[in-house]
Coordinates of C-alpha atoms in Angstrom, one line a residue:
M27 CA 0.0 0.0 0.0
T28 CA 2.7 2.4 -1.0
G29 CA 1.6 3.6 -4.4
V30 CA 0.2 7.1 -5.0
L31 CA -3.5 7.1 -5.6
E32 CA -4.2 8.7 -9.0
G33 CA -5.8 7.9 -12.3
P34 CA -9.1 8.4 -14.2
H35 CA -12.6 7.1 -13.7
G36 CA -12.4 6.3 -10.0
L37 CA -9.7 3.7 -10.3
D38 CA -5.9 4.0 -9.8
A39 CA -4.3 3.6 -13.2
T40 CA -0.8 3.5 -11.9
A41 CA -0.7 1.5 -8.7
A42 CA -2.4 -1.8 -7.8
P43 CA -5.2 -2.7 -10.3
G44 CA -8.6 -1.8 -9.2
R45 CA -7.5 0.6 -6.4
P46 CA -9.8 3.6 -6.1
V47 CA -8.4 7.1 -6.9
D48 CA -7.6 9.4 -4.0
L49 CA -10.3 12.1 -3.8
M50 CA -7.9 15.0 -4.1
S51 CA -6.8 13.6 -7.5
R52 CA -10.5 13.3 -8.5
L53 CA -11.1 16.9 -7.4
Q54 CA -8.3 18.0 -9.8
Q55 CA -10.1 16.1 -12.6
A56 CA -13.4 17.9 -11.7
V57 CA -11.6 21.3 -11.7
A58 CA -10.1 20.6 -15.1
A59 CA -13.4 19.3 -16.5
G60 CA -15.6 22.2 -15.4
P61 CA -13.6 25.1 -13.7
D62 CA -16.6 27.5 -13.9
R63 CA -19.2 25.1 -12.6
I64 CA -20.5 25.8 -9.0
A65 CA -18.6 23.5 -6.6
V66 CA -19.8 24.7 -3.2
R67 CA -22.5 27.1 -2.1
D68 CA -24.1 28.2 1.2
R69 CA -26.7 30.8 1.9
D70 CA -24.3 33.7 1.5
D71 CA -21.6 32.5 -0.8
S72 CA -20.7 30.2 -3.7
L73 CA -17.4 28.9 -5.2
S74 CA -16.7 27.6 -8.6
F75 CA -14.5 24.6 -9.0
A76 CA -11.6 26.9 -10.0
Q77 CA -12.2 29.2 -7.0
L78 CA -12.4 26.1 -4.7
D79 CA -9.1 24.9 -6.1
A80 CA -7.4 28.2 -5.5
A81 CA -8.9 28.6 -2.0
T82 CA -7.8 25.2 -0.8
A83 CA -4.4 25.6 -2.3
D84 CA -4.0 28.9 -0.5
L85 CA -4.9 27.5 2.8
A86 CA -2.9 24.3 2.3
D87 CA 0.2 26.6 1.7
T88 CA -0.6 28.4 5.0
L89 CA -0.9 25.0 6.8
T90 CA 2.4 23.8 5.4
G91 CA 4.0 27.1 6.3
S92 CA 2.7 26.7 9.8
G93 CA 4.6 23.4 10.2
V94 CA 1.9 20.9 9.2
L95 CA 3.6 17.8 7.7
P96 CA 2.0 14.9 5.8
G97 CA 0.3 12.6 8.2
D98 CA -0.2 15.3 10.9
R99 CA -3.6 15.9 12.4
V100 CA -5.1 19.3 12.0
A101 CA -8.1 20.3 14.1
V102 CA -11.0 22.2 12.3
S103 CA -13.6 24.1 14.3
L104 CA -15.7 26.2 12.0
P105 CA -19.4 27.0 11.6
R106 CA -21.3 25.4 8.7
G107 CA -20.6 27.1 5.4
A108 CA -18.3 27.1 2.3
D109 CA -15.3 27.9 4.5
L110 CA -15.7 24.6 6.3
V111 CA -15.4 22.7 3.0
V112 CA -12.3 24.8 2.0
A113 CA -10.7 23.9 5.3
L114 CA -11.3 20.2 5.1
L115 CA -10.0 20.0 1.6
A116 CA -7.0 22.1 2.4
V117 CA -6.0 19.7 5.2
W118 CA -6.2 16.8 2.7
R119 CA -4.3 18.9 0.1
A120 CA -1.5 19.3 2.6
G121 CA -1.3 15.5 3.1
A122 CA -2.7 15.8 6.6
A123 CA -5.8 14.4 8.4
Y124 CA -8.6 16.6 9.7
V125 CA -10.1 16.4 13.2
P126 CA -13.6 18.0 13.2
I127 CA -14.4 19.9 16.5
D128 CA -18.0 21.0 16.7
P129 CA -18.0 24.6 17.9
A130 CA -21.2 23.8 19.9
Y131 CA -19.4 21.2 22.1
P132 CA -18.6 22.1 25.7
G133 CA -15.2 23.7 26.1
E134 CA -13.7 20.8 28.1
R135 CA -14.7 18.2 25.5
R136 CA -13.3 20.4 22.6
H137 CA -10.0 20.8 24.4
A138 CA -9.8 17.2 25.3
M139 CA -10.2 16.2 21.6
V140 CA -7.5 18.6 20.5
R141 CA -5.1 17.3 23.1
D142 CA -5.9 13.6 22.5
A143 CA -5.4 14.0 18.7
G144 CA -2.1 15.8 19.2
A145 CA -3.2 18.6 16.9
R146 CA -0.7 21.5 16.9
V147 CA -2.7 23.6 14.4
L148 CA -6.4 24.5 14.6
V149 CA -8.4 26.1 11.8
T150 CA -11.1 28.2 13.4
T151 CA -12.8 31.6 13.2
A152 CA -11.2 34.8 14.3
A153 CA -13.7 35.0 17.2
A154 CA -12.8 31.6 18.6
G155 CA -12.4 31.2 22.3
E156 CA -9.4 29.9 24.2
W157 CA -7.8 26.6 23.2
P158 CA -5.1 24.5 24.7
S159 CA -1.7 26.2 25.0
G160 CA 0.7 25.4 22.2
V161 CA -2.0 25.1 19.5
R162 CA -1.5 27.5 16.6
L163 CA -4.8 29.1 15.4
L164 CA -5.4 29.8 11.7
T165 CA -8.3 31.3 9.9
V166 CA -9.7 30.6 6.5
G167 CA -8.7 33.2 4.0
R168 CA -9.7 33.5 0.3
P169 CA -6.8 34.0 -2.1
G170 CA -6.3 37.6 -3.2
A171 CA -4.9 36.6 -6.6
A172 CA -7.0 35.7 -9.5
V173 CA -7.8 32.0 -9.9
D174 CA -6.0 31.9 -13.3
R175 CA -2.8 31.3 -11.4
R176 CA -1.9 27.6 -11.3
P177 CA -2.3 26.3 -7.7
A178 CA 0.3 23.8 -6.6
P179 CA -1.1 20.2 -6.9
P180 CA -2.2 18.3 -3.8
F181 CA 0.5 16.5 -1.8
P182 CA 0.5 12.9 -3.1
V183 CA -0.4 10.3 -0.4
A184 CA -0.4 6.6 0.0
A185 CA -3.6 4.6 0.5
H186 CA -2.8 4.0 4.2
A187 CA -2.3 7.8 4.9
P188 CA -4.7 9.1 7.6
A189 CA -7.7 11.0 6.3
Y190 CA -9.6 12.1 9.4
V191 CA -10.1 11.4 13.1
I192 CA -13.7 11.4 14.2
Y193 CA -14.5 11.1 17.9
T194 CA -17.2 8.8 19.1
S195 CA -18.6 8.1 22.6
G196 CA -16.4 6.0 24.8
S197 CA -17.7 3.4 27.3
T198 CA -15.0 4.3 29.8
G199 CA -16.1 7.9 30.0
T200 CA -13.7 9.4 27.4
P201 CA -14.4 9.9 23.7
K202 CA -12.3 7.8 21.4
G203 CA -10.9 9.0 18.1
V204 CA -11.3 6.7 15.1
E205 CA -8.6 7.3 12.5
T206 CA -9.5 6.3 8.9
T207 CA -7.4 6.2 5.8
R208 CA -7.4 8.1 2.5
G209 CA -7.7 4.8 0.7
G210 CA -10.7 4.0 2.8
V211 CA -12.5 7.2 1.9
A212 CA -11.7 6.7 -1.8
A213 CA -13.0 3.1 -1.5
L214 CA -16.2 4.4 0.1
V215 CA -17.0 6.8 -2.8
A216 CA -16.0 4.2 -5.4
A217 CA -18.2 1.5 -3.8
L218 CA -21.3 3.8 -3.6
E219 CA -20.8 4.7 -7.3
E220 CA -20.4 1.0 -8.3
A221 CA -23.5 0.1 -6.3
G222 CA -25.5 2.8 -8.1
M223 CA -26.2 4.8 -5.0
Y224 CA -24.4 7.8 -6.4
A225 CA -25.7 8.7 -9.9
P226 CA -23.0 8.7 -12.6
E227 CA -23.7 12.3 -13.6
P228 CA -22.9 15.3 -11.3
R229 CA -25.7 16.0 -8.8
V230 CA -26.6 18.8 -6.5
V231 CA -26.1 17.4 -2.9
A232 CA -27.3 19.0 0.3
W233 CA -24.9 18.5 3.2
N234 CA -27.1 18.1 6.3
A235 CA -25.1 15.9 8.8
S236 CA -22.8 17.4 11.5
V237 CA -19.2 17.4 10.5
S238 CA -18.5 15.6 13.8
F239 CA -20.8 12.8 12.6
D240 CA -19.1 10.4 10.2
A241 CA -22.2 10.3 7.9
S242 CA -21.0 13.8 6.8
V243 CA -18.1 12.3 4.9
Q244 CA -20.2 10.6 2.2
Q245 CA -22.0 13.9 1.6
W246 CA -19.4 16.7 1.7
A247 CA -16.7 14.6 0.0
R248 CA -18.9 14.3 -3.1
V249 CA -17.6 17.6 -4.3
C250 CA -14.4 15.7 -5.2
R251 CA -16.3 13.7 -7.8
G252 CA -17.7 16.8 -9.4
D253 CA -21.0 17.1 -7.6
T254 CA -22.2 20.6 -6.4
L255 CA -22.3 20.7 -2.6
V256 CA -24.9 22.8 -0.8
V257 CA -23.9 23.4 2.8
L258 CA -27.1 23.8 4.8
D259 CA -26.9 26.2 7.7
E260 CA -28.3 25.5 11.2
D261 CA -31.6 27.2 10.4
E262 CA -32.1 25.3 7.2
R263 CA -31.2 22.0 8.9
T264 CA -33.7 22.5 11.7
D265 CA -36.7 24.2 10.1
P266 CA -38.7 22.1 7.6
A267 CA -40.0 25.1 5.7
R268 CA -36.6 26.7 5.3
L269 CA -35.1 23.3 4.4
T270 CA -37.7 22.8 1.6
A271 CA -37.1 26.4 0.4
A272 CA -33.3 25.7 0.3
L273 CA -33.9 22.5 -1.7
D274 CA -35.9 24.3 -4.2
A275 CA -33.7 27.4 -4.4
Y276 CA -30.6 25.4 -5.1
G277 CA -32.2 22.5 -7.1
V278 CA -31.0 19.9 -4.6
Q279 CA -31.3 16.3 -5.7
D280 CA -29.7 14.4 -2.9
L281 CA -30.2 14.8 0.9
D282 CA -29.0 12.9 3.9
L283 CA -31.0 12.5 7.1
T284 CA -31.6 10.2 10.0
P285 CA -34.8 8.1 10.4
S286 CA -35.7 10.3 13.5
H287 CA -35.6 13.3 11.2
W288 CA -38.1 11.9 8.7
P289 CA -41.4 12.4 10.7
L290 CA -40.6 16.1 11.1
L291 CA -39.8 16.6 7.4
R292 CA -42.3 14.2 5.8
D293 CA -45.2 16.6 5.2
E294 CA -43.0 19.1 3.5
L295 CA -41.0 16.5 1.5
L296 CA -44.0 14.5 0.5
A297 CA -45.8 17.6 -0.7
R298 CA -42.7 18.5 -2.7
A299 CA -42.5 15.0 -4.2
A300 CA -46.2 15.1 -5.2
E301 CA -45.5 18.2 -7.2
G302 CA -42.8 16.3 -9.2
R303 CA -39.7 17.7 -7.5
A304 CA -37.7 14.5 -7.3
L305 CA -35.3 13.8 -4.3
R306 CA -33.1 11.0 -3.3
L307 CA -32.8 10.5 0.5
F308 CA -29.7 8.9 2.0
M309 CA -31.0 7.6 5.3
G310 CA -28.7 6.2 8.0
G311 CA -27.4 6.5 11.5
E312 CA -30.0 4.3 13.2
P313 CA -32.6 1.6 12.3
V314 CA -35.4 2.6 10.0
P315 CA -38.8 2.0 11.7
E316 CA -41.2 -0.2 9.8
G317 CA -43.8 2.5 9.3
T318 CA -41.2 4.8 7.8
W319 CA -39.9 2.0 5.6
R320 CA -43.4 1.2 4.2
E321 CA -44.1 4.9 3.5
L322 CA -40.9 5.5 1.7
A323 CA -41.2 2.2 -0.2
A324 CA -44.6 3.3 -1.4
E325 CA -43.2 6.7 -2.6
R326 CA -40.5 4.9 -4.6
A327 CA -43.1 2.5 -6.1
A328 CA -45.1 5.6 -7.2
G329 CA -42.0 7.2 -8.7
R330 CA -42.2 10.3 -6.5
L331 CA -39.3 9.9 -4.1
E332 CA -36.5 7.4 -3.6
A333 CA -34.6 6.5 -0.4
L334 CA -31.6 4.5 0.6
N335 CA -30.9 2.7 3.8
L336 CA -27.2 3.0 4.7
Y337 CA -25.4 1.1 7.4
G338 CA -21.8 1.2 8.6
P339 CA -19.7 1.9 11.7
T340 CA -17.3 4.9 12.0
E341 CA -14.5 2.3 12.3
C342 CA -15.2 1.2 8.7
T343 CA -15.4 4.6 7.0
V344 CA -19.1 5.5 7.1
D345 CA -21.0 3.0 5.0
T346 CA -20.5 -0.7 4.4
A347 CA -23.9 -1.8 3.3
A348 CA -26.7 -0.1 1.4
T349 CA -30.1 -1.0 -0.1
W350 CA -33.0 0.8 -1.7
I351 CA -36.0 1.2 0.6
D352 CA -38.3 -0.7 -1.7
G353 CA -40.9 -3.1 -0.4
G354 CA -40.5 -5.8 2.2
T355 CA -39.6 -5.1 5.8
P356 CA -36.7 -3.0 7.2
H357 CA -33.3 -4.6 6.6
L358 CA -29.6 -3.8 5.9
G359 CA -28.5 -4.2 2.4
P360 CA -25.8 -6.5 1.2
A361 CA -22.2 -5.4 1.7
L362 CA -20.9 -2.7 -0.7
P363 CA -18.4 -3.7 -3.3
G364 CA -15.0 -4.2 -1.7
V365 CA -16.5 -4.9 1.7
Q366 CA -16.5 -8.4 3.2
A367 CA -19.2 -9.0 5.7
H368 CA -18.9 -12.0 8.0
V369 CA -21.6 -13.2 10.4
L370 CA -19.8 -15.2 13.0
D371 CA -20.4 -17.0 16.3
V372 CA -18.3 -16.5 19.5
D373 CA -15.6 -18.7 18.1
L374 CA -15.3 -16.7 14.9
R375 CA -17.0 -19.4 12.9
P376 CA -19.5 -18.5 10.1
V377 CA -23.1 -19.1 11.0
A378 CA -25.7 -20.4 8.5
D379 CA -28.1 -18.0 6.8
G380 CA -31.0 -17.2 9.1
V381 CA -28.9 -17.8 12.2
E382 CA -28.1 -14.9 14.6
G383 CA -24.4 -13.9 14.8
E384 CA -22.1 -10.9 15.3
L385 CA -21.2 -8.9 12.2
Y386 CA -17.5 -8.5 11.4
L387 CA -16.4 -6.3 8.5
A388 CA -13.2 -6.4 6.4
G389 CA -11.8 -4.6 3.3
A390 CA -10.1 -1.4 2.4
Q391 CA -12.5 0.7 4.4
V392 CA -11.4 -0.7 7.8
A393 CA -9.9 2.2 9.8
L394 CA -6.4 2.3 11.2
G395 CA -7.8 2.1 14.8
Y396 CA -8.3 4.3 17.8
V397 CA -6.0 7.2 18.5
N398 CA -3.7 6.5 21.6
R399 CA -5.6 3.3 22.4
P400 CA -3.6 0.3 21.3
A401 CA -5.3 -2.2 23.7
L402 CA -8.8 -1.2 22.5
T403 CA -7.7 -1.2 18.9
A404 CA -6.4 -4.8 19.3
T405 CA -9.6 -5.8 20.9
R406 CA -11.9 -4.4 18.2
F407 CA -9.7 -4.8 15.1
V408 CA -8.8 -8.5 14.9
A409 CA -6.8 -10.5 12.4
D410 CA -8.9 -11.6 9.5
P411 CA -8.8 -15.4 9.4
F412 CA -10.6 -15.5 6.0
A413 CA -8.0 -13.3 4.2
A414 CA -5.0 -14.8 5.9
D415 CA -2.8 -12.0 4.5
G416 CA -2.2 -10.0 7.6
T417 CA -5.2 -7.7 7.2
R418 CA -7.8 -7.1 9.9
M419 CA -11.5 -7.1 10.3
Y420 CA -13.6 -5.0 12.6
R421 CA -15.8 -6.5 15.3
T422 CA -19.0 -4.3 15.1
G423 CA -20.9 -5.5 18.2
D424 CA -24.0 -5.6 16.0
K425 CA -26.2 -8.8 16.1
V426 CA -27.5 -9.6 12.6
R427 CA -29.0 -12.5 10.6
R428 CA -28.2 -12.9 7.0
R429 CA -31.0 -13.6 4.6
A430 CA -30.9 -15.9 1.6
D431 CA -30.7 -12.9 -0.8
G432 CA -27.6 -11.5 0.9
A433 CA -29.4 -8.8 2.8
M434 CA -29.1 -8.7 6.6
E435 CA -31.6 -8.1 9.4
Y436 CA -30.4 -6.0 12.3
L437 CA -31.2 -7.6 15.7
G438 CA -29.6 -5.2 18.2
R439 CA -26.3 -4.8 20.1
I440 CA -24.3 -7.2 22.2
D441 CA -23.2 -4.3 24.5
R442 CA -24.7 -1.2 25.9
Q443 CA -24.0 1.1 23.0
I444 CA -27.1 2.8 21.7
K445 CA -28.1 5.1 18.8
I446 CA -30.1 8.2 19.6
R447 CA -31.2 10.6 16.8
G448 CA -28.4 9.2 14.6
Y449 CA -25.6 9.6 17.2
R450 CA -23.7 6.7 18.6
V451 CA -23.6 6.9 22.4
E452 CA -21.9 4.7 25.0
L453 CA -24.1 4.9 28.1
G454 CA -21.0 4.3 30.2
E455 CA -19.6 7.7 29.2
I456 CA -22.6 9.4 30.6
E457 CA -22.5 7.4 33.8
A458 CA -18.8 8.3 34.3
A459 CA -19.6 12.0 33.8
L460 CA -22.5 11.8 36.3
T461 CA -20.2 10.3 39.0
R462 CA -17.8 13.2 38.5
H463 CA -20.3 15.2 40.6
P464 CA -19.1 15.1 44.2
A465 CA -22.5 14.2 45.5
V466 CA -23.1 11.3 43.2
A467 CA -21.8 7.9 44.5
A468 CA -23.1 5.7 41.6
A469 CA -25.1 6.2 38.4
A470 CA -26.8 4.2 35.7
V471 CA -28.3 5.5 32.4
T472 CA -30.8 3.8 30.1
L473 CA -32.6 4.5 26.9
H474 CA -36.3 4.8 27.4
H475 CA -38.9 5.0 24.6
S476 CA -42.0 7.1 25.0
A477 CA -44.8 6.9 22.5
V478 CA -45.2 10.7 22.8
S479 CA -41.8 12.2 23.0
G480 CA -39.8 9.3 21.4
E481 CA -36.5 8.1 22.8
Q482 CA -35.0 9.7 25.9
L483 CA -32.0 9.1 28.0
V484 CA -32.9 8.5 31.6
A485 CA -30.4 8.8 34.5
Y486 CA -30.5 7.1 37.9
F487 CA -28.2 8.2 40.6
V488 CA -27.3 7.4 44.2
V489 CA -26.3 10.2 46.5
S490 CA -22.9 9.9 48.3
A491 CA -22.9 9.7 52.1
D492 CA -23.3 13.2 53.7
P493 CA -22.9 15.4 50.6
V494 CA -21.5 18.8 51.5
D495 CA -24.2 20.8 49.8
G496 CA -27.0 18.2 50.1
P497 CA -28.4 15.9 47.4
P498 CA -28.1 17.4 43.9
T499 CA -31.1 18.4 42.0
A500 CA -31.9 17.3 38.4
E501 CA -31.1 20.8 37.2
A502 CA -27.7 20.8 39.0
L503 CA -26.8 17.4 37.4
R504 CA -27.9 18.6 34.0
D505 CA -25.9 21.8 34.3
Q506 CA -22.8 19.8 35.3
L507 CA -23.2 17.4 32.4
A508 CA -23.7 20.2 29.9
T509 CA -20.1 21.3 30.7
L510 CA -18.8 17.8 29.8
L511 CA -21.1 16.3 27.1
P512 CA -22.7 17.4 23.9
Q513 CA -26.4 18.2 24.0
F514 CA -27.5 14.9 22.4
M515 CA -25.9 13.0 25.3
L516 CA -27.7 14.8 28.1
P517 CA -30.3 12.7 30.0
T518 CA -33.8 14.2 30.2
V519 CA -35.0 12.5 33.3
Y520 CA -33.0 12.2 36.6
T521 CA -34.2 9.7 39.2
R522 CA -32.7 9.4 42.7
L523 CA -32.4 5.9 44.2
E524 CA -31.3 4.7 47.6
A525 CA -29.2 2.1 45.8
L526 CA -28.9 0.7 42.3
P527 CA -30.5 -2.7 41.9
L528 CA -27.9 -5.5 41.4
T529 CA -28.0 -8.9 39.8
V530 CA -26.7 -12.0 41.6
N531 CA -23.4 -11.4 39.9
G532 CA -23.1 -7.9 41.4
K533 CA -23.8 -6.0 38.2
V534 CA -26.4 -3.3 37.9
D535 CA -29.7 -4.9 37.1
L536 CA -30.9 -2.6 34.3
A537 CA -34.2 -4.4 33.9
A538 CA -35.0 -3.7 37.6
L539 CA -34.7 0.1 37.3
P540 CA -38.0 1.8 37.8
A541 CA -39.8 3.4 34.9
P542 CA -39.1 7.2 34.7
E543 CA -41.8 9.3 36.2
E544 CA -42.8 12.9 35.8
N545 CA -41.5 15.2 38.5
P546 CA -44.2 15.2 41.2
A547 CA -43.1 18.7 42.3
A548 CA -44.8 20.1 39.2
D549 CA -47.5 22.0 41.3
R550 CA -49.7 24.8 40.3
E551 CA -47.8 27.7 42.0
N552 CA -46.4 28.8 38.7
A553 CA -49.3 28.0 36.4
P554 CA -49.1 29.4 32.9
E555 CA -51.0 32.7 32.5
G556 CA -52.3 34.4 29.4
E557 CA -53.0 33.1 25.9
V558 CA -49.3 32.6 24.8
E559 CA -48.1 30.9 28.0
T560 CA -51.2 28.6 28.1
L561 CA -50.7 27.6 24.4
I562 CA -47.0 26.9 24.8
A563 CA -47.7 24.9 28.0
A564 CA -50.3 22.8 26.0
V565 CA -47.8 22.2 23.2
W566 CA -45.1 21.2 25.6
S567 CA -47.5 18.9 27.4
E568 CA -48.4 17.2 24.2
V569 CA -44.9 16.8 22.6
L570 CA -43.2 16.0 25.9
G571 CA -45.9 13.7 27.3
R572 CA -46.1 15.7 30.5
E573 CA -49.4 16.1 32.3
R574 CA -48.4 19.3 34.2
V575 CA -46.2 22.1 32.8
R576 CA -45.3 25.2 34.9
A577 CA -44.4 28.7 33.6
D578 CA -40.9 28.3 35.0
D579 CA -40.2 24.9 33.5
D580 CA -37.2 24.4 31.3
F581 CA -37.9 22.8 27.9
F582 CA -34.7 20.8 27.8
A583 CA -34.8 19.8 31.5
M584 CA -38.2 18.3 30.8
G585 CA -37.0 16.1 28.1
G586 CA -36.9 18.4 25.1
H587 CA -34.3 18.0 22.3
S588 CA -33.8 19.4 18.8
L589 CA -36.4 17.2 17.1
I590 CA -39.1 18.0 19.6
A591 CA -38.1 21.7 19.4
L592 CA -39.0 21.4 15.7
R593 CA -42.5 20.3 16.6
V594 CA -42.9 23.2 19.0
V595 CA -41.8 25.7 16.3
A596 CA -44.3 24.1 13.9
R597 CA -47.2 24.4 16.3
L598 CA -46.4 28.1 17.1
K599 CA -46.3 28.9 13.5
K600 CA -49.6 27.2 12.8
Q601 CA -51.3 29.0 15.8
F602 CA -49.8 32.5 15.6
G603 CA -48.3 32.6 12.1
I604 CA -44.9 33.3 13.6
A605 CA -41.8 32.0 11.8
M606 CA -39.3 30.9 14.4
S607 CA -36.2 28.7 14.4
T608 CA -35.3 26.1 16.9
R609 CA -32.4 28.3 17.9
E610 CA -34.9 30.6 19.5
V611 CA -36.2 27.8 21.6
Y612 CA -32.6 27.1 22.7
R613 CA -32.1 30.8 23.6
H614 CA -35.4 30.9 25.6
P615 CA -35.8 27.4 27.1
Q616 CA -37.9 28.5 30.0
L617 CA -41.6 28.6 29.1
R618 CA -42.3 32.1 30.4
D619 CA -39.2 33.5 28.6
L620 CA -40.2 31.8 25.4
A621 CA -43.7 33.3 25.8
R622 CA -42.3 36.8 26.1
H623 CA -40.2 36.3 23.0
V624 CA -43.3 35.1 21.1
E625 CA -45.2 38.1 22.3
T626 CA -42.4 40.4 21.0
L627 CA -42.5 38.7 17.6
R628 CA -46.3 39.1 17.4
A629 CA -46.1 42.8 18.2
A630 CA -43.3 43.3 15.6
G631 CA -45.4 41.5 13.0

């Protein structure tokens, strides 16, 4: 794996036969084929392929001048927009690997990721806050010279060169960084092309997923194959009406989303499809519910809308299996070209079709491993006995059953890892963060499903003996966790127990934990008053499944999250004709404050 990745038509013409072309080489081909075509656009800006080439070359020169060497890791913490795409490509152009750092993450988590990755250079905004000492900050700048100058070509890299490090939740309480390869990313794009999931001609692609979520790679990297990339901003991502307007304004043909996102967008997208505006949905991150599967299959059968179900762990470069959502029941597609999928028993022996086993994945998309975690890497990335050539396969922890047609049925996890709203979460990381509170002696976290508010994380805690400041409140625990964990990992219900129930083996008996209950302290002292407060309380009661809502209640402390916030915004628009974004719910989480904000908007309208 030492040859340079280059050559036409998605395959390496100079190194090993059949090897996919590195994406930076493919981007150069796209620039040469259509320099004036739009490559990237956001709500405020657009770049042609020639301008993108010049901008990435300029920033790559700055990175190199700042001491970045091939194989280094460069942190990138930027808001969504064209500049983010420039930064990611510039890191690759310099032969380095990018480490995406979501600006919305708590400061301690952002700093820990930068330190763990060993990043000495960080691409960020001029208004960025403090970062660990010794890290050099760079900003994205557009080249002042005309794009007719010939930018230096990308630094040539080998297939095993690192491409990016994406951090996922860690069961021990610390996020773990998965380091993938440039050859793995090239193989991903080539496999999706060969399988027919990417159309052969250039498309207009909307980038919806967070850059810290590995699903983002199979969207934003498509600009390297000549597709036009539309970077959705936060408002467009979280408001169905604005999203639909963006799809129409930019002529978007492909959109990624999670199954949890579909119910909130379905009315807008189905209406759009009924009017003949075709769209291809790339759905992944979590299992597709049967009702959603049937609905999307019917849309495809009617020729109105088509959807794909994508599956793959971060450790195997995003997607390893794909299928059209087209009739039947929910399932995972067969492995993508170049991916070997083995369903094995505990002794690593293949099981027969129809028999449950653990899924192991092999091929060029298998990642290098976990940053600074050799023991964990050795545990999860094991020698491939079927290849017998020194390569490895990844133990997914997913239980599956292979069907006679090669597709697979997902049967759950063998550990406590869960998926919530598309994000992979180790419950142990949340538990470890809870026990960092000085008044918490022990904690357990579970995933609870509510028919009204959907899936919620529920925390149970035991108070330490004689806490200095007394037992912690749910609000205090949530505030503490918010300084350590991203919003999607925050429990919505906190239940105090005298002791955690244990099995005969001394482990926490998760099945014996009590069902989460509504806070009995929700009395009528702070009852909602007036038309707006009363309506918002009724909406919260409906979408959160709470019988009582007070004027001083906090939306997120009661179990709200981004998808439920969308439902609140939709109801307020329907009732008052007020266009709001979910950001405004985040800025005014207390019911009474949100009501005052709504009153201000009504008066201004």
